[in-house]
mmCIF file of N, CA and C and ligand atoms in Angstrom:
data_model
loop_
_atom_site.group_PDB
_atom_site.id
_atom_site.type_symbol
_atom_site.label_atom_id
_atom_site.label_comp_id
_atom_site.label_asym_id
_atom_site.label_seq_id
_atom_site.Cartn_x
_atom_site.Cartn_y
_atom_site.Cartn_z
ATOM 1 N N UNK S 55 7.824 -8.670 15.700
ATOM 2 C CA UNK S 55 7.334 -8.947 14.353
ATOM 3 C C UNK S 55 5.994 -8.254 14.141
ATOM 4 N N UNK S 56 5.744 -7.720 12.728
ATOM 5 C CA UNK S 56 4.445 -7.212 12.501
ATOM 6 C C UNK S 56 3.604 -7.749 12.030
ATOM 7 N N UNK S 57 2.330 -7.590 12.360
ATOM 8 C CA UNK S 57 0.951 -8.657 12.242
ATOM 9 C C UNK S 57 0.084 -7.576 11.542
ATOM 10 N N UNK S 58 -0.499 -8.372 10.880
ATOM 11 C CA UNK S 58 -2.017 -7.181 10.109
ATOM 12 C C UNK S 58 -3.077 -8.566 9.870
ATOM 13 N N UNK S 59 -3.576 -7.397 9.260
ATOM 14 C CA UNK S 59 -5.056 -8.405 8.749
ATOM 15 C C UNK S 59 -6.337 -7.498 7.809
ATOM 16 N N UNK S 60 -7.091 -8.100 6.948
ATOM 17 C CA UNK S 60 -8.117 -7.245 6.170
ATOM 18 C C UNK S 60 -8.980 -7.202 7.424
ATOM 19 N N UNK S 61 -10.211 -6.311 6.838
ATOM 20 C CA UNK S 61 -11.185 -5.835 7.776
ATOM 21 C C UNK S 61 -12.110 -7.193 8.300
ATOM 22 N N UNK S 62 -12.477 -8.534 7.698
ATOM 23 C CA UNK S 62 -13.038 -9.332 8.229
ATOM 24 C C UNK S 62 -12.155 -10.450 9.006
ATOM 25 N N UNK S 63 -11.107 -9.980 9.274
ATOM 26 C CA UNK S 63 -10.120 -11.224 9.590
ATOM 27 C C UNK S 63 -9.644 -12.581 9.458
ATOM 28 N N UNK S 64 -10.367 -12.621 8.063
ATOM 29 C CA UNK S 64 -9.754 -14.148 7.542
ATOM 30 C C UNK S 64 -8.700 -14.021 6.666
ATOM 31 N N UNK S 65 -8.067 -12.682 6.356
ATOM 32 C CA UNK S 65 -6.994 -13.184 6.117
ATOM 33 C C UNK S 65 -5.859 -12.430 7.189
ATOM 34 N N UNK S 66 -4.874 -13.120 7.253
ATOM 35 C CA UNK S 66 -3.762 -12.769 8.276
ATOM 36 C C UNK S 66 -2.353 -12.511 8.086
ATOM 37 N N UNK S 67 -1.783 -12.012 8.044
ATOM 38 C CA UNK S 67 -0.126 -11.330 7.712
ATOM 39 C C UNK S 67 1.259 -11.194 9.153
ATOM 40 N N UNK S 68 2.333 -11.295 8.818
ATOM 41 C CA UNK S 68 3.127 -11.297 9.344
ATOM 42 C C UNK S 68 4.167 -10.575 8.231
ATOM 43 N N UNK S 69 4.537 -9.546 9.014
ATOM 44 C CA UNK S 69 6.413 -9.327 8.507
ATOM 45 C C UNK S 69 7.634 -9.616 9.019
ATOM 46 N N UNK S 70 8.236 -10.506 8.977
ATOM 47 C CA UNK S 70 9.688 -10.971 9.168
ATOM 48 C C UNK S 70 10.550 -9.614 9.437
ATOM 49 N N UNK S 71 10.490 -9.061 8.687
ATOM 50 C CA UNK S 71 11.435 -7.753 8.743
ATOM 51 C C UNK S 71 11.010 -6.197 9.079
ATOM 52 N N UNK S 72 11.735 -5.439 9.275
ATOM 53 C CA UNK S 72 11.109 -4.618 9.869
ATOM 54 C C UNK S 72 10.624 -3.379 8.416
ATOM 55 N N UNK S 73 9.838 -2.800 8.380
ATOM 56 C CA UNK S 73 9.591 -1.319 7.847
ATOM 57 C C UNK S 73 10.689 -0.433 7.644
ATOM 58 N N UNK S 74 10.839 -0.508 6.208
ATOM 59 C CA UNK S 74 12.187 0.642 5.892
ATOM 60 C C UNK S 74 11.529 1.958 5.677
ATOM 61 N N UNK S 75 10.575 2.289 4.783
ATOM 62 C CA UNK S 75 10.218 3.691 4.602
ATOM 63 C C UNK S 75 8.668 4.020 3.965
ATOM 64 N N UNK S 76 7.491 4.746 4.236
ATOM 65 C CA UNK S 76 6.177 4.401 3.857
ATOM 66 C C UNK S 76 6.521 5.800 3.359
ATOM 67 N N UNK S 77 5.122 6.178 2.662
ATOM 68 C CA UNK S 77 4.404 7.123 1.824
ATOM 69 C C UNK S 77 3.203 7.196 1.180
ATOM 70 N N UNK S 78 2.467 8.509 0.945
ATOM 71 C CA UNK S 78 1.544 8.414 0.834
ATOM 72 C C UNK S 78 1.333 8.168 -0.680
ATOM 73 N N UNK S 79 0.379 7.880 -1.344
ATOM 74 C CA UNK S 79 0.180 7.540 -2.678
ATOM 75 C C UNK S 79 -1.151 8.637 -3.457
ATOM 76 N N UNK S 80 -1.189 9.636 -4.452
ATOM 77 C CA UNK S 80 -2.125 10.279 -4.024
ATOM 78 C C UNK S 80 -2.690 9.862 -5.826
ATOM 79 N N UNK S 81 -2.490 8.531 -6.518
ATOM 80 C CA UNK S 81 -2.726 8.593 -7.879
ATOM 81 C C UNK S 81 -3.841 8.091 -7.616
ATOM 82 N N UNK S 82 -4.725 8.098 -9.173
ATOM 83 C CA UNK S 82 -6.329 7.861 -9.215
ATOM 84 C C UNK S 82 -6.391 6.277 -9.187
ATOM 85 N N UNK S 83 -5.173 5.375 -9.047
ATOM 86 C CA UNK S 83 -5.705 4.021 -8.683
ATOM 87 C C UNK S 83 -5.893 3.760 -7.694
ATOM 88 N N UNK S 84 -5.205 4.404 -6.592
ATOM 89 C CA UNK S 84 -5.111 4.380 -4.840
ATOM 90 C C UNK S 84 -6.330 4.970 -4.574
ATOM 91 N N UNK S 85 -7.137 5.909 -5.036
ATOM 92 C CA UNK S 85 -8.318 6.245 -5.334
ATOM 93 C C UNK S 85 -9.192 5.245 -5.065
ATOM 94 N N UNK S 86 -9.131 4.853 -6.461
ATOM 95 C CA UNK S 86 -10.310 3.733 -6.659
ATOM 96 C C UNK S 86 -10.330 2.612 -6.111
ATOM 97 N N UNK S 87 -9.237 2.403 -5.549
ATOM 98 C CA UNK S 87 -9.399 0.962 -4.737
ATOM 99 C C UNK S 87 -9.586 1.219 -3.245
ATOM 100 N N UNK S 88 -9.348 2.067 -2.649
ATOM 101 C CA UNK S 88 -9.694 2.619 -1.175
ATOM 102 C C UNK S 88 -10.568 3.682 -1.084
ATOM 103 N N UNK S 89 -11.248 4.190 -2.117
ATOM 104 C CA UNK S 89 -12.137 5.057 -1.851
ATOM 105 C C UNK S 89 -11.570 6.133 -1.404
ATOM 106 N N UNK S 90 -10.752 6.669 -1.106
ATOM 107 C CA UNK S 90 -10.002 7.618 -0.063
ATOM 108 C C UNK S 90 -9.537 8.481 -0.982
ATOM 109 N N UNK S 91 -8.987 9.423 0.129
ATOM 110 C CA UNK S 91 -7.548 10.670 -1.295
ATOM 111 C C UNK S 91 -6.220 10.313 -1.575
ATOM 112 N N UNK S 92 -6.068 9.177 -0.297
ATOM 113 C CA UNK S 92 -4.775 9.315 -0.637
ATOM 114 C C UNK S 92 -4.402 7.514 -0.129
ATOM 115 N N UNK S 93 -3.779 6.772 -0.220
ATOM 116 C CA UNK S 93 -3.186 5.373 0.196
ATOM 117 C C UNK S 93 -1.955 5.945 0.894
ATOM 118 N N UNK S 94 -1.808 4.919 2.318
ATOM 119 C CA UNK S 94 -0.980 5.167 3.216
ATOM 120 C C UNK S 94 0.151 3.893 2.759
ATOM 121 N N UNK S 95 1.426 3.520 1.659
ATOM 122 C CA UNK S 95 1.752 2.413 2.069
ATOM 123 C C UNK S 95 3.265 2.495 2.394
ATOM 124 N N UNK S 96 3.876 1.208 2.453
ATOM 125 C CA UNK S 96 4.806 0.641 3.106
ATOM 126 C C UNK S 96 5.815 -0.459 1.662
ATOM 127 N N UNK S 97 7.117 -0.098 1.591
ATOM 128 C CA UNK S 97 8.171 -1.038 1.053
ATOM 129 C C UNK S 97 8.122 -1.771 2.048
ATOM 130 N N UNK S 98 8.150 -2.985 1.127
ATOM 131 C CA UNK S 98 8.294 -4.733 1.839
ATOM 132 C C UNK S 98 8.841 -5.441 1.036
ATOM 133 N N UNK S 99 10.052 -5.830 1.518
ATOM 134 C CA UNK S 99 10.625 -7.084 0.516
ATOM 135 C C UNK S 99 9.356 -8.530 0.332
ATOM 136 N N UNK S 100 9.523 -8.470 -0.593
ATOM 137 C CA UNK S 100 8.195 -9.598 -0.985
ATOM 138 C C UNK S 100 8.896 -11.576 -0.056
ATOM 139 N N UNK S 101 10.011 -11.173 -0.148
ATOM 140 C CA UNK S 101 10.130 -12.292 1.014
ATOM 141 C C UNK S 101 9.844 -12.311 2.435
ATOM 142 N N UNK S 102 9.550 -11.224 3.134
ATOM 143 C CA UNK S 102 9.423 -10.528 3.961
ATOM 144 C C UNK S 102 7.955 -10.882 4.541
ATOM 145 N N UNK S 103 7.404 -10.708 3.173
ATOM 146 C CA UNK S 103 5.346 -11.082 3.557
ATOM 147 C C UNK S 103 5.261 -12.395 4.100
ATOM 148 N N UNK S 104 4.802 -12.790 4.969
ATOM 149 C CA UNK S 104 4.082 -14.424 4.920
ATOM 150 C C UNK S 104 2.607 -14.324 5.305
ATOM 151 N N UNK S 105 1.849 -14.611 4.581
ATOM 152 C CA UNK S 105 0.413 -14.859 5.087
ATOM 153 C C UNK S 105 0.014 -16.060 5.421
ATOM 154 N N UNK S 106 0.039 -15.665 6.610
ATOM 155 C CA UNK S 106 -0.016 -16.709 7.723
ATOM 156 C C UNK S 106 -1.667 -17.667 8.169
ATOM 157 N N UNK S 107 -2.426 -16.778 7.558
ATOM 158 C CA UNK S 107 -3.833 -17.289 7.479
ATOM 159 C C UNK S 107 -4.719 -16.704 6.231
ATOM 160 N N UNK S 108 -5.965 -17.591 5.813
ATOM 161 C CA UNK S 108 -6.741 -17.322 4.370
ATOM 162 C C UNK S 108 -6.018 -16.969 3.515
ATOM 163 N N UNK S 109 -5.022 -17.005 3.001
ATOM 164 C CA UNK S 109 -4.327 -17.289 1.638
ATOM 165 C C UNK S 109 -5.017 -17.859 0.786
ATOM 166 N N UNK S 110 -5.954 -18.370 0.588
ATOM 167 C CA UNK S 110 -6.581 -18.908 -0.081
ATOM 168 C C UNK S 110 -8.278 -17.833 -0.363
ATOM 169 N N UNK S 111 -8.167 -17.052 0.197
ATOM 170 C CA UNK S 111 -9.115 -15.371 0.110
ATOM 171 C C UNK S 111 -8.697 -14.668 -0.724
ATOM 172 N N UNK S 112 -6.887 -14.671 -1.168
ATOM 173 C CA UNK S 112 -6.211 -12.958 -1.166
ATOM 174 C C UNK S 112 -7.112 -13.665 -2.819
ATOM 175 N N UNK S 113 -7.285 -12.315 -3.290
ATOM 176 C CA UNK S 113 -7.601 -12.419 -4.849
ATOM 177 C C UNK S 113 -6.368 -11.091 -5.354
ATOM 178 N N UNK S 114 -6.512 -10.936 -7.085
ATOM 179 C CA UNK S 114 -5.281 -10.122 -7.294
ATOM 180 C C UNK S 114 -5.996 -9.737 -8.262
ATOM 181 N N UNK S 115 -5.715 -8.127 -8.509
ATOM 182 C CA UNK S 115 -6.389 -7.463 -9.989
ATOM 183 C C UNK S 115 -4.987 -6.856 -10.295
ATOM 184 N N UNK S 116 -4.864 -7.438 -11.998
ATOM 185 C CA UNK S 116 -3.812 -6.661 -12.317
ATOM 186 C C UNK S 116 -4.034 -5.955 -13.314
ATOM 187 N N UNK S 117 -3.631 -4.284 -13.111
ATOM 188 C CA UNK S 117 -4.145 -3.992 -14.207
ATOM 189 C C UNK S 117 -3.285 -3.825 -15.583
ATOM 190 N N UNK S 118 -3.845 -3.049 -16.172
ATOM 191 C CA UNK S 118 -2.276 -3.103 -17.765
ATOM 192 C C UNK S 118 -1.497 -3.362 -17.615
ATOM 193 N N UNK S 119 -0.962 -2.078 -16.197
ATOM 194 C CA UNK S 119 0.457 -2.013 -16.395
ATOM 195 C C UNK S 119 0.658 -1.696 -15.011
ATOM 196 N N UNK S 120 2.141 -1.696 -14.067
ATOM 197 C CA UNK S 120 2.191 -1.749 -12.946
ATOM 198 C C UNK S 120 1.889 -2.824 -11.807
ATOM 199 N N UNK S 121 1.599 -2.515 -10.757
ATOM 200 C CA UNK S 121 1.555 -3.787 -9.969
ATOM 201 C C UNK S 121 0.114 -4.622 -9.729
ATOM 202 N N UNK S 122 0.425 -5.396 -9.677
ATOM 203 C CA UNK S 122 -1.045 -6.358 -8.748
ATOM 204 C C UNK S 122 -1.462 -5.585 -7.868
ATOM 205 N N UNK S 123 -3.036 -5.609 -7.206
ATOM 206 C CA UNK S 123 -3.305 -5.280 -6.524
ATOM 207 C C UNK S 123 -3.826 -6.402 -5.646
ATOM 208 N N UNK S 124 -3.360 -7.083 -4.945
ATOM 209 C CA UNK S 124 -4.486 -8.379 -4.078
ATOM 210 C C UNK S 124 -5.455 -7.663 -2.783
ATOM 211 N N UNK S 125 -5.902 -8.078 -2.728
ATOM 212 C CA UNK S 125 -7.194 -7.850 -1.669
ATOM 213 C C UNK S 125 -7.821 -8.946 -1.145
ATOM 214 N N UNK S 126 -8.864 -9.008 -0.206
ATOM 215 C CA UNK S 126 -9.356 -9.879 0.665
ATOM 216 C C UNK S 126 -10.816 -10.331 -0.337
ATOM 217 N N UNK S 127 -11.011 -11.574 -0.901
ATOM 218 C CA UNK S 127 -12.662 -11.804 -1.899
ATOM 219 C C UNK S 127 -14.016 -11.459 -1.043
ATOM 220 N N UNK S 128 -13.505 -11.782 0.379
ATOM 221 C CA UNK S 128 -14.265 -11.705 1.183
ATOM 222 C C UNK S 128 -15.131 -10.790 2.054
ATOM 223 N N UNK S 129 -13.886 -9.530 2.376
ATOM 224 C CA UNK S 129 -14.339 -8.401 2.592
ATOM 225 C C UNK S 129 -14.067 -7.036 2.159
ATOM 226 N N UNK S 130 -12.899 -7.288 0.515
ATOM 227 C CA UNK S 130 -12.992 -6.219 -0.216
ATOM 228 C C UNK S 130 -11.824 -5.801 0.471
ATOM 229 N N UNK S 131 -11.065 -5.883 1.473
ATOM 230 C CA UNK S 131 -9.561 -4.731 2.412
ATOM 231 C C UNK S 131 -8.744 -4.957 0.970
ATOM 232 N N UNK S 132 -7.936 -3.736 0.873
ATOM 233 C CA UNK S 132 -6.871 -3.904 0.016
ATOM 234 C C UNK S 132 -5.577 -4.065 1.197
ATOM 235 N N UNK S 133 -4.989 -5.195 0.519
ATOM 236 C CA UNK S 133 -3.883 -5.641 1.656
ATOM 237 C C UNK S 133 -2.503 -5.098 0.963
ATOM 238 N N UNK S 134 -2.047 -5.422 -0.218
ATOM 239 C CA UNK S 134 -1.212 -4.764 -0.783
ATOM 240 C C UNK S 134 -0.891 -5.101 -2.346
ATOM 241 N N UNK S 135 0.119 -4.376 -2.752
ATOM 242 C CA UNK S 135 0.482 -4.668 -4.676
ATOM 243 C C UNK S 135 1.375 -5.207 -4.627
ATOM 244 N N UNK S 136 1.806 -6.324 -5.556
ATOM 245 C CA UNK S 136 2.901 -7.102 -5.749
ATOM 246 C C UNK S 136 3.240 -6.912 -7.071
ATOM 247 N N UNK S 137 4.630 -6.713 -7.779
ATOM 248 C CA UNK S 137 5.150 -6.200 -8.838
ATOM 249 C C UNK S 137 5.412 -7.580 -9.270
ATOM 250 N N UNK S 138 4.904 -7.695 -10.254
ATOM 251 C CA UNK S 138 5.606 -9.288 -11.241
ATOM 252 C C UNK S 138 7.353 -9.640 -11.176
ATOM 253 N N UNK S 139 7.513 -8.042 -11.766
ATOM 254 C CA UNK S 139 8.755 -8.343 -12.670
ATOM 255 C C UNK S 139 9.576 -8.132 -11.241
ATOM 256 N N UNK S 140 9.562 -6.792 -10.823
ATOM 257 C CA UNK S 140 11.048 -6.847 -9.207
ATOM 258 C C UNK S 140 10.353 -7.352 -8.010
ATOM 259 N N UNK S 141 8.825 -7.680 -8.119
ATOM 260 C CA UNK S 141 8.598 -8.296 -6.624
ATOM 261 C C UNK S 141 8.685 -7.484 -5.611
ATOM 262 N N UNK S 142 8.407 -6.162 -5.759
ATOM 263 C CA UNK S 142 8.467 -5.283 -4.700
ATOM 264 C C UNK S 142 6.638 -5.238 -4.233
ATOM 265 N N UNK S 143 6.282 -5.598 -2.791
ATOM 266 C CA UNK S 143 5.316 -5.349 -2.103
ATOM 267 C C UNK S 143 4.879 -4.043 -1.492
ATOM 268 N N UNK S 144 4.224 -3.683 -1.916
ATOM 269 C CA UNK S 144 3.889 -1.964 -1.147
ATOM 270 C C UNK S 144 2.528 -2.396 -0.236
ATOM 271 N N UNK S 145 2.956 -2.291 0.868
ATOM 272 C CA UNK S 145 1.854 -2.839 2.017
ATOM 273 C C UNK S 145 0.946 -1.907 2.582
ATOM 274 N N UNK S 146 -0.261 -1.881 2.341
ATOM 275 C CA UNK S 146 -1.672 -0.875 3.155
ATOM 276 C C UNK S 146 -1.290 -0.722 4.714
ATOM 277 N N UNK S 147 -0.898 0.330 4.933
ATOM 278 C CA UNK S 147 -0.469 0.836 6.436
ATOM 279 C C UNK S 147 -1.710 0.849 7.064
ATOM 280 N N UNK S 148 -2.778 0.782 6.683
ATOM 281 C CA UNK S 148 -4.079 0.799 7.713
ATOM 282 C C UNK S 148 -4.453 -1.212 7.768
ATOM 283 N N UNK S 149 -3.430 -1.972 8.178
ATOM 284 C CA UNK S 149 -3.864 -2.869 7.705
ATOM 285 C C UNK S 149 -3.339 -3.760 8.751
ATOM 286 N N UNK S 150 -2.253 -3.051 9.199
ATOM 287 C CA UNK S 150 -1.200 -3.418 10.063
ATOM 288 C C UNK S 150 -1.965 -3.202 11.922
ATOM 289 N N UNK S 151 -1.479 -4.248 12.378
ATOM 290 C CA UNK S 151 -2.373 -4.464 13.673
ATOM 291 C C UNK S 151 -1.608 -3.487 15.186
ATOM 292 N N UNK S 152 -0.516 -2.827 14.268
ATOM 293 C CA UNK S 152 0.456 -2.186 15.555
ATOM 294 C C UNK S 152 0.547 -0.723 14.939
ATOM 295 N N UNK S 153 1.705 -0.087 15.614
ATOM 296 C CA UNK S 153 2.317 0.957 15.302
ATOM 297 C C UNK S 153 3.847 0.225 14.115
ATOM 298 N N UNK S 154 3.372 0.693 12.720
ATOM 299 C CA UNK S 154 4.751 0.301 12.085
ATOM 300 C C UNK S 154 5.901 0.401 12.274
ATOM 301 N N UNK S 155 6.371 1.343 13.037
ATOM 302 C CA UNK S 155 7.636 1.857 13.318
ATOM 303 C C UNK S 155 8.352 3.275 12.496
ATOM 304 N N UNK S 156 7.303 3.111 11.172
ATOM 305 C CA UNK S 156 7.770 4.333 9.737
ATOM 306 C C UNK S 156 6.664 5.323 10.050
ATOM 307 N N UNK S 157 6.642 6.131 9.528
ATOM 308 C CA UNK S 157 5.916 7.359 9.138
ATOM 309 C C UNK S 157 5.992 7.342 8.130
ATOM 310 N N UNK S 158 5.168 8.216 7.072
ATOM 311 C CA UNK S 158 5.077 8.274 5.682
ATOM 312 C C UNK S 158 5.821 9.575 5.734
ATOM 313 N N UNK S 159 6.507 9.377 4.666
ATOM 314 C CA UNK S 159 7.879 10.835 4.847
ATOM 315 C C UNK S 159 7.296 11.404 3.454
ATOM 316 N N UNK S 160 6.544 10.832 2.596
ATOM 317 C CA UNK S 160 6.479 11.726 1.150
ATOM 318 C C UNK S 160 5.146 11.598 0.350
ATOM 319 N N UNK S 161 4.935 12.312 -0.582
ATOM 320 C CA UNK S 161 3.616 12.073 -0.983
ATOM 321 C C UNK S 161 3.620 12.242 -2.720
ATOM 322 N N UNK S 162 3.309 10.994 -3.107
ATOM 323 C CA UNK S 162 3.669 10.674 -4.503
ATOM 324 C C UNK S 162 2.457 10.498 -5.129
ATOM 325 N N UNK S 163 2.496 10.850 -6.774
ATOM 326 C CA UNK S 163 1.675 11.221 -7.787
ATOM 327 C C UNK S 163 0.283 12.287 -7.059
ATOM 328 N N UNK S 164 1.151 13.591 -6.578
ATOM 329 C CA UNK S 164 -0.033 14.675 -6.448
ATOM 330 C C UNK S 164 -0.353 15.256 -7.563
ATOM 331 N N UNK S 165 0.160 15.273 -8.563
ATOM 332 C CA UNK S 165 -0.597 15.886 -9.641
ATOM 333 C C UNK S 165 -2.003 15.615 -10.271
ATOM 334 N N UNK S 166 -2.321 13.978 -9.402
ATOM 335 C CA UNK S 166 -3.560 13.087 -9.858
ATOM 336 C C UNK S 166 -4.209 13.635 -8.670
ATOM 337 N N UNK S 167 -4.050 14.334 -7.572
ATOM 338 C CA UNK S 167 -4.730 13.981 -6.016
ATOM 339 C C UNK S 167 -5.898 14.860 -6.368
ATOM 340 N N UNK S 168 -6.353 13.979 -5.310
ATOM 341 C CA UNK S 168 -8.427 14.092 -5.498
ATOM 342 C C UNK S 168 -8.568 16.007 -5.297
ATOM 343 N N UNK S 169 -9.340 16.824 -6.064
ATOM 344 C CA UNK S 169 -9.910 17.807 -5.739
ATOM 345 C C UNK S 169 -10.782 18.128 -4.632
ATOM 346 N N UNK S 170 -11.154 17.390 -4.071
ATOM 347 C CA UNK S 170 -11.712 17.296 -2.479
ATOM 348 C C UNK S 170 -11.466 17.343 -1.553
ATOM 349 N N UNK S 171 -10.055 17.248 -1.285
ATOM 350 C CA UNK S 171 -9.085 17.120 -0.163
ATOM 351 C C UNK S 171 -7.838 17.585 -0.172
ATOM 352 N N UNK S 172 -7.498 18.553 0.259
ATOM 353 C CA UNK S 172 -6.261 19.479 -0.169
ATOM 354 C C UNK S 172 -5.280 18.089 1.155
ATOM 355 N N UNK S 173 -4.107 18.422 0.056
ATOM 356 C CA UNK S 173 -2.459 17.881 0.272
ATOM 357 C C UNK S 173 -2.485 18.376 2.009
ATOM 358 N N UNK S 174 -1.900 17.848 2.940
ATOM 359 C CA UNK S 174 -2.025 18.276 4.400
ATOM 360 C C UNK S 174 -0.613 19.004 3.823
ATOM 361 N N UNK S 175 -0.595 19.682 4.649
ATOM 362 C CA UNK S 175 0.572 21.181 4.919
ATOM 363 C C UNK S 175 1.682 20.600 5.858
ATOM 364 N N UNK S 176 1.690 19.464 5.150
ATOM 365 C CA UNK S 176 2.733 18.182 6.641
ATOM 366 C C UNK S 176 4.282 18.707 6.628
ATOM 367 N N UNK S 177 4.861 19.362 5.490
ATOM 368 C CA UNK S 177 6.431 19.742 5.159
ATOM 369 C C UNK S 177 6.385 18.510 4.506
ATOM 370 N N UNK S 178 6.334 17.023 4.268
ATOM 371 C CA UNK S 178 6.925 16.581 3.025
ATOM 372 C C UNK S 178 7.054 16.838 1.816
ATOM 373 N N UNK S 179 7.997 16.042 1.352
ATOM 374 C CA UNK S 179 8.302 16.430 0.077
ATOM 375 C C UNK S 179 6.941 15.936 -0.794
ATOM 376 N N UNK S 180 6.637 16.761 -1.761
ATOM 377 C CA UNK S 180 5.580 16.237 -2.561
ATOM 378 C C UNK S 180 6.418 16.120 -4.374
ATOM 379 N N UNK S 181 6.029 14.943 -4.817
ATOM 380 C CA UNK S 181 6.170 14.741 -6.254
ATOM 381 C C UNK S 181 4.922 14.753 -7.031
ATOM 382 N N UNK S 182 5.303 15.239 -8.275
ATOM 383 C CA UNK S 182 4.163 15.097 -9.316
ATOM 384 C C UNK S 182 3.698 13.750 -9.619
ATOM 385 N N UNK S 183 4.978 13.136 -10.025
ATOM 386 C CA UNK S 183 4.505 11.684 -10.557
ATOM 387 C C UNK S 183 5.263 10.813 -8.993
ATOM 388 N N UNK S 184 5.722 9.248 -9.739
ATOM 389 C CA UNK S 184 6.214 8.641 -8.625
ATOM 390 C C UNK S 184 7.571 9.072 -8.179
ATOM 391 N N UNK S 185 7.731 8.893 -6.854
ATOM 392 C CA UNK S 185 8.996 8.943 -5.771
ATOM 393 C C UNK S 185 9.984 8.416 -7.037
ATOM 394 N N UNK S 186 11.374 9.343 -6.925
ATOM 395 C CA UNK S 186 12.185 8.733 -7.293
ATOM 396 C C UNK S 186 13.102 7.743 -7.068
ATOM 397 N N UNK S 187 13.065 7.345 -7.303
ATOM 398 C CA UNK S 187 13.951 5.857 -6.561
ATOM 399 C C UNK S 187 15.727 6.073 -6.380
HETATM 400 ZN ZN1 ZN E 208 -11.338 -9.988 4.710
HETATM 401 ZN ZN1 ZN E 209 -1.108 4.928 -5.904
#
């Protein structure tokens, strides 16, 4: 089973199930909430999550449109987005206390990706907007 946790460790995670497929995220909200170029995450059936400790930390910003973002009040980690309407969890791969088992196979919304940091030359597939489903 997989275990994570935000950067101050009060809050705590478990996945029931295993990791079907990650990717990188390269739009200007993954940006702004990790500071970074790009978000590393993970599909998770939202039954799948149990937070197993500080649940009572996660806070949630939602913005217009798209998913929740919850995070830790405490030390700011973005843990992952939860979709209202299908409940799909996209989980922060730097968050996770092991080796996931996935690799990130693709790299979605590069048309937004930061001017500072060129796309790695990895062979994935790159999309403009989001992965097609
Ligand atoms: Zn924390
Ligand atoms: Zn994103």
């Amino acid at each position: 089973m997989l275990t994570g946790s935000c950067l101050c460790g009060g809050v705590r995670y478990e996945l029931t199930e295993p990791l079907t497929y990650a990717g990188y995220c390269h739009c200007t909200r993954c940006q702004r909430r990790t500071g970074t170029a790009a978000s590393a995450n993970a599909s998770v059936k939202a039954e799948s999550l149990r937070v197993t400790q500080g649940a009572e930390l996660v806070r949630s910003y939602q913005p217009e449109d798209g998913a929740a973002k919850e995070f830790c009040s405490v030390c700011g980690s973005a843990l992952w987005s939860r979709h209202a309407q299908t409940g799909a969890v996209g989980l922060r791969l730097g968050t996770l206390d092991e080796d996931p088992g996935v690799r990130p196979t693709y790299h979605q919304f590069v048309a937004y990706a930061a001017p500072w940091e060129p796309i790695p030359d990895d062979g994935l597939p790159r999309y403009e907007e989001r992965r097609p489903s």
